[in-house]
PDB file of C-alpha atoms in Angstrom:
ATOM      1  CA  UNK A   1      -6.292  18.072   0.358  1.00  0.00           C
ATOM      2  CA  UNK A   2      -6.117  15.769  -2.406  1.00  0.00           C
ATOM      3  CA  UNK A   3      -3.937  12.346  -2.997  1.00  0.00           C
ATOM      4  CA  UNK A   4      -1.792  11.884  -6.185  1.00  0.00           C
ATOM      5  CA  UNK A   5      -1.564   8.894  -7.806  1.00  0.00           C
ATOM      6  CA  UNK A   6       2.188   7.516  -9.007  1.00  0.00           C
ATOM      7  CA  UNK A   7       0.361   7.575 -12.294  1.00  0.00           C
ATOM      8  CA  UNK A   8       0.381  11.357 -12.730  1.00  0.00           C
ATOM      9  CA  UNK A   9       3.963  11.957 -10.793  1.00  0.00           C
ATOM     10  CA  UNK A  10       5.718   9.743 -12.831  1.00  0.00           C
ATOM     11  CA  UNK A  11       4.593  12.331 -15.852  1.00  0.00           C
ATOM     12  CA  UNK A  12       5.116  15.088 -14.262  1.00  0.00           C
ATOM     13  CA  UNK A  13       8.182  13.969 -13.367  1.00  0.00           C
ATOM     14  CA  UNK A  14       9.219  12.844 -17.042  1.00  0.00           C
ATOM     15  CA  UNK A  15       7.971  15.870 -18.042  1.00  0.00           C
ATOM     16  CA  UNK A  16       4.855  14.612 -20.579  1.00  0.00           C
ATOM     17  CA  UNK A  17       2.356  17.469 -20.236  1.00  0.00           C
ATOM     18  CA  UNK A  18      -1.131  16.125 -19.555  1.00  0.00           C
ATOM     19  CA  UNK A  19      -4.437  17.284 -18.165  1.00  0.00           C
ATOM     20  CA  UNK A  20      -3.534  15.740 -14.882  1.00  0.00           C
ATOM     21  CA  UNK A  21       0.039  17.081 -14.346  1.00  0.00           C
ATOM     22  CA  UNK A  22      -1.351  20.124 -15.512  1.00  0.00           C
ATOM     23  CA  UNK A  23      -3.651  19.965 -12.147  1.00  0.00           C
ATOM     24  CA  UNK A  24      -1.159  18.688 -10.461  1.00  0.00           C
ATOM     25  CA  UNK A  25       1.163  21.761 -11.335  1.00  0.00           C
ATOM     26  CA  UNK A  26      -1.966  24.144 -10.235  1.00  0.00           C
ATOM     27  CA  UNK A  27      -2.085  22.611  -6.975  1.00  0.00           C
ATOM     28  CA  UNK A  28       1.431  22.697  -6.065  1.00  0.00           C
ATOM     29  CA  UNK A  29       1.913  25.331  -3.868  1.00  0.00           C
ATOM     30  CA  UNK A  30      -1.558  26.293  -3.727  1.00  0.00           C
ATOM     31  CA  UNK A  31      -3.310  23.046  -2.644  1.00  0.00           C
ATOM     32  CA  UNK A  32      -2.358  20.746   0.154  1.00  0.00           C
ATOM     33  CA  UNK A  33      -1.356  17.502  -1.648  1.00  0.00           C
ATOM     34  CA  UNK A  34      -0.856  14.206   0.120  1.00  0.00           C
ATOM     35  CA  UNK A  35       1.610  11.230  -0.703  1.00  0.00           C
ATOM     36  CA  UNK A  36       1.018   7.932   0.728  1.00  0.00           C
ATOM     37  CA  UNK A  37       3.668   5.427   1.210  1.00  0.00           C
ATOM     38  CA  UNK A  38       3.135   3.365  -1.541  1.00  0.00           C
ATOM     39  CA  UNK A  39       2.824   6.335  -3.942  1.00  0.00           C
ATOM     40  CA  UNK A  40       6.326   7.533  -2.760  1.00  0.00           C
ATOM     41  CA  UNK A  41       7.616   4.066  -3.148  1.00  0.00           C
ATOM     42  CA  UNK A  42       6.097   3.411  -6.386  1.00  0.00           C
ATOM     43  CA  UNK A  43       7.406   6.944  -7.522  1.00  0.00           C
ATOM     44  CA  UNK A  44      10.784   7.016  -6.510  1.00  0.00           C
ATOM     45  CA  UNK A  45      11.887   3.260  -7.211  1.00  0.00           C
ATOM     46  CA  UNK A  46      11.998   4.653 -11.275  1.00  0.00           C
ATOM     47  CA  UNK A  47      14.354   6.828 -11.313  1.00  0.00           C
ATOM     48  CA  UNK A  48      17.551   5.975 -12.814  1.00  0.00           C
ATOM     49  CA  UNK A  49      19.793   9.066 -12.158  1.00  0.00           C
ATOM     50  CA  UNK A  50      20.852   9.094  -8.202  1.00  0.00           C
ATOM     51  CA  UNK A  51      20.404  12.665  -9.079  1.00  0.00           C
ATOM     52  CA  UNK A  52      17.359  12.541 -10.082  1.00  0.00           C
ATOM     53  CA  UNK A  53      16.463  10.648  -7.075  1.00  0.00           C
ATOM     54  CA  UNK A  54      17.060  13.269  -4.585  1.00  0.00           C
ATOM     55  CA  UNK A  55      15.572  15.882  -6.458  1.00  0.00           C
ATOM     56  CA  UNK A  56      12.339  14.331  -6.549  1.00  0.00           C
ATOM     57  CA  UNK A  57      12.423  13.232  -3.104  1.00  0.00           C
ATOM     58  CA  UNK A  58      12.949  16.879  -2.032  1.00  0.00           C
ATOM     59  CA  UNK A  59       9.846  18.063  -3.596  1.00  0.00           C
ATOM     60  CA  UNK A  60       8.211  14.616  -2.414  1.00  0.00           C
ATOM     61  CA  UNK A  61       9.292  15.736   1.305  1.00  0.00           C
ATOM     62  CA  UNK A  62       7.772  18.761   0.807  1.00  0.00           C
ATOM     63  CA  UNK A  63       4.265  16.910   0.774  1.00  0.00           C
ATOM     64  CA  UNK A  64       1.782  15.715   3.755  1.00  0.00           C
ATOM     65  CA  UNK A  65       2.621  11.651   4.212  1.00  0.00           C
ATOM     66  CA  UNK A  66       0.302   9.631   5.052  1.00  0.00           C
ATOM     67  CA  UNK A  67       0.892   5.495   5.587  1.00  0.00           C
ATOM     68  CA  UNK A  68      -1.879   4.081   3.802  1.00  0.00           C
ATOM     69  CA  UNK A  69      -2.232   0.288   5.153  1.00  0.00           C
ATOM     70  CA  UNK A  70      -2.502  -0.945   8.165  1.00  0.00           C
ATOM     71  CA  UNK A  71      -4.656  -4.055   9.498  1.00  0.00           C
ATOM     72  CA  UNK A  72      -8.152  -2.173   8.905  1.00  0.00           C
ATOM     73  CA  UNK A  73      -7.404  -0.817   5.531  1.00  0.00           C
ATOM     74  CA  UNK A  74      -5.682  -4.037   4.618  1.00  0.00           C
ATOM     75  CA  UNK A  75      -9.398  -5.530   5.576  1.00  0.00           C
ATOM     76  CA  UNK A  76     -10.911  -3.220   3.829  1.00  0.00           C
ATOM     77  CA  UNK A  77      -8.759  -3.163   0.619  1.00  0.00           C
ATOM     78  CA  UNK A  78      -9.288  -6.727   0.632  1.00  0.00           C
ATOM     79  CA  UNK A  79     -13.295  -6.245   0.934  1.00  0.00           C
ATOM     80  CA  UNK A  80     -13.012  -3.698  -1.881  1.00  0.00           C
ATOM     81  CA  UNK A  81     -11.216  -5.954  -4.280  1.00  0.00           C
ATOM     82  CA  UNK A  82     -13.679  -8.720  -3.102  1.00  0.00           C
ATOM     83  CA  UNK A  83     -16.768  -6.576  -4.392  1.00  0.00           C
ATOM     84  CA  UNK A  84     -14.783  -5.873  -7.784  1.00  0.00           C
ATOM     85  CA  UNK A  85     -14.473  -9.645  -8.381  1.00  0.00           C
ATOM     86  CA  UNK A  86     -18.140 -10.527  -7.816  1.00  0.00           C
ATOM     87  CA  UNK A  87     -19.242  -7.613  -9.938  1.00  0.00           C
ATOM     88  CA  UNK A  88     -16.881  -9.208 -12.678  1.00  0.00           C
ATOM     89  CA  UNK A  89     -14.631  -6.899 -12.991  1.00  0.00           C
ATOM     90  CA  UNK A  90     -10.761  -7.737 -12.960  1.00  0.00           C
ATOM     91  CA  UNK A  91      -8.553  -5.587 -11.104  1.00  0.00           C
ATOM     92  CA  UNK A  92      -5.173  -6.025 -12.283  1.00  0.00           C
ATOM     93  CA  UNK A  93      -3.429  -4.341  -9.447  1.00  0.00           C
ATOM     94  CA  UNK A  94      -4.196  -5.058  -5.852  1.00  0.00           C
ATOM     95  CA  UNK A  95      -2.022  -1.574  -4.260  1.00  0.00           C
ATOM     96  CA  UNK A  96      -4.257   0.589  -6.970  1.00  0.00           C
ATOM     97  CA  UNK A  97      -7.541  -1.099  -4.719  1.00  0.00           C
ATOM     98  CA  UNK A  98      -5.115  -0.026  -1.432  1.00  0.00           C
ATOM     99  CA  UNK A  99      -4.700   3.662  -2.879  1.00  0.00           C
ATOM    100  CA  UNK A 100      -8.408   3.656  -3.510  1.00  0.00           C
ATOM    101  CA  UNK A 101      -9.505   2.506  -0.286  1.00  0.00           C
ATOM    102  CA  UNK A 102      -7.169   4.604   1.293  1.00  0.00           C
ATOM    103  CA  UNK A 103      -8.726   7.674  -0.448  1.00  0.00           C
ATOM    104  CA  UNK A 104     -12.572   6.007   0.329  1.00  0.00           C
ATOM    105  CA  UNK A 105     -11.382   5.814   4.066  1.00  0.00           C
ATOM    106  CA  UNK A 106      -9.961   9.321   4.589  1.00  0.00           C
ATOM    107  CA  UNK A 107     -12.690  10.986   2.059  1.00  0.00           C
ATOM    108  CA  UNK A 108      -9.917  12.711   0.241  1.00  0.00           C
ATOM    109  CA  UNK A 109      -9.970  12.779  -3.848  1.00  0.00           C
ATOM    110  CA  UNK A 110      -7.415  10.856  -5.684  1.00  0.00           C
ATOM    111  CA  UNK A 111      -5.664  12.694  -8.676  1.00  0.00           C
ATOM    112  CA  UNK A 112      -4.920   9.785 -11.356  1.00  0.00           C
ATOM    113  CA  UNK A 113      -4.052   9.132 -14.559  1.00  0.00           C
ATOM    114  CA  UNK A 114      -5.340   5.336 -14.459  1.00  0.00           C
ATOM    115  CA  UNK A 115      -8.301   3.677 -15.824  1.00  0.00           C
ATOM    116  CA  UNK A 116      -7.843   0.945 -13.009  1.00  0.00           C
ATOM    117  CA  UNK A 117      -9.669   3.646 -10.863  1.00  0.00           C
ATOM    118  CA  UNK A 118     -12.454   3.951 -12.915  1.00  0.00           C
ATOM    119  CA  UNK A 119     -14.622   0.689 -11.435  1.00  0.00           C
ATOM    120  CA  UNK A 120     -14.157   2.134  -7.642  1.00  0.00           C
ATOM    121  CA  UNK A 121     -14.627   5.388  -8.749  1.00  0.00           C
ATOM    122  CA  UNK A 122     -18.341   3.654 -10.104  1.00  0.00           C
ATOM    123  CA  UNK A 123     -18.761   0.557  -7.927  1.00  0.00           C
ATOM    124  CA  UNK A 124     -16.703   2.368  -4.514  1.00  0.00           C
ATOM    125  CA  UNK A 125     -17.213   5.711  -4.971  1.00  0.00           C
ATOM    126  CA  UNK A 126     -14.032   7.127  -5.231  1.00  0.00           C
ATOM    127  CA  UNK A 127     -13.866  10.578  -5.513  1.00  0.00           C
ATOM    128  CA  UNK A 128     -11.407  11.328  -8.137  1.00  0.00           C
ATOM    129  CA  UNK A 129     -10.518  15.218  -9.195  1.00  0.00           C
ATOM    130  CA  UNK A 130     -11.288  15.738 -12.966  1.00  0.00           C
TER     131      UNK A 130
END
């Protein structure tokens, strides 16, 4: 199983060919691929075209969901960012520490496309697929 980021669907869905979507692509189908709640949110609030819309959220449907904060991981996230911060490092989105944690917490991998991951992929050790 393996988590993708909004980064990567939001390419794949504007169809911009990249390493990532390219994994992405392989593992459809083949690969059990998860989509947290704030992925799917993230994902489908850009879509312009009502049509659009629904296609996407068919193949999103399609996926395993998983919620991805509650009160521990909300602890946690907020521990996470914490350690960031006194390392000196700046993360610029708090829901990119939530999808990390998330992925820490469940030991799954996170597909991205994001160099926000990068520090918890060092400092958290979150596994990321490459």
């Amino acid at each position: 199983m393996v988590v993708v980021d909004s980064s990567v669907w939001v390419d794949y869905f504007n169809g911009k060919v990249t390493k990532q979507t390219d994994i992405l692509d392989s593992l459809l189908g083949h690969e059990l691929v998860v989509i947290g709640d704030i992925i799917l949110t993230e994902v489908l609030q850009g879509f312009h075209s009502d049509t659009d819309f629904r296609k996407a959220k068919r193949l999103l449907d399609s996926l395993i969901f998983r919620p991805m904060l509650g009160m521990e991981l909300a602890v946690k996230s907020a521990e996470n960012y914490r350690h960031l911060r006194k390392k000196g490092i700046s993360v610029r989105k708090t829901i990119d520490v939530v999808i990390a944690t998330f992925c820490i917490s469940t030991n799954l991998p996170l597909l991205h496309d994001d160099r926000d991951f990068e520090p918890m992929e060092k400092h958290l050790n979150l596994k990321v697929v490459k």
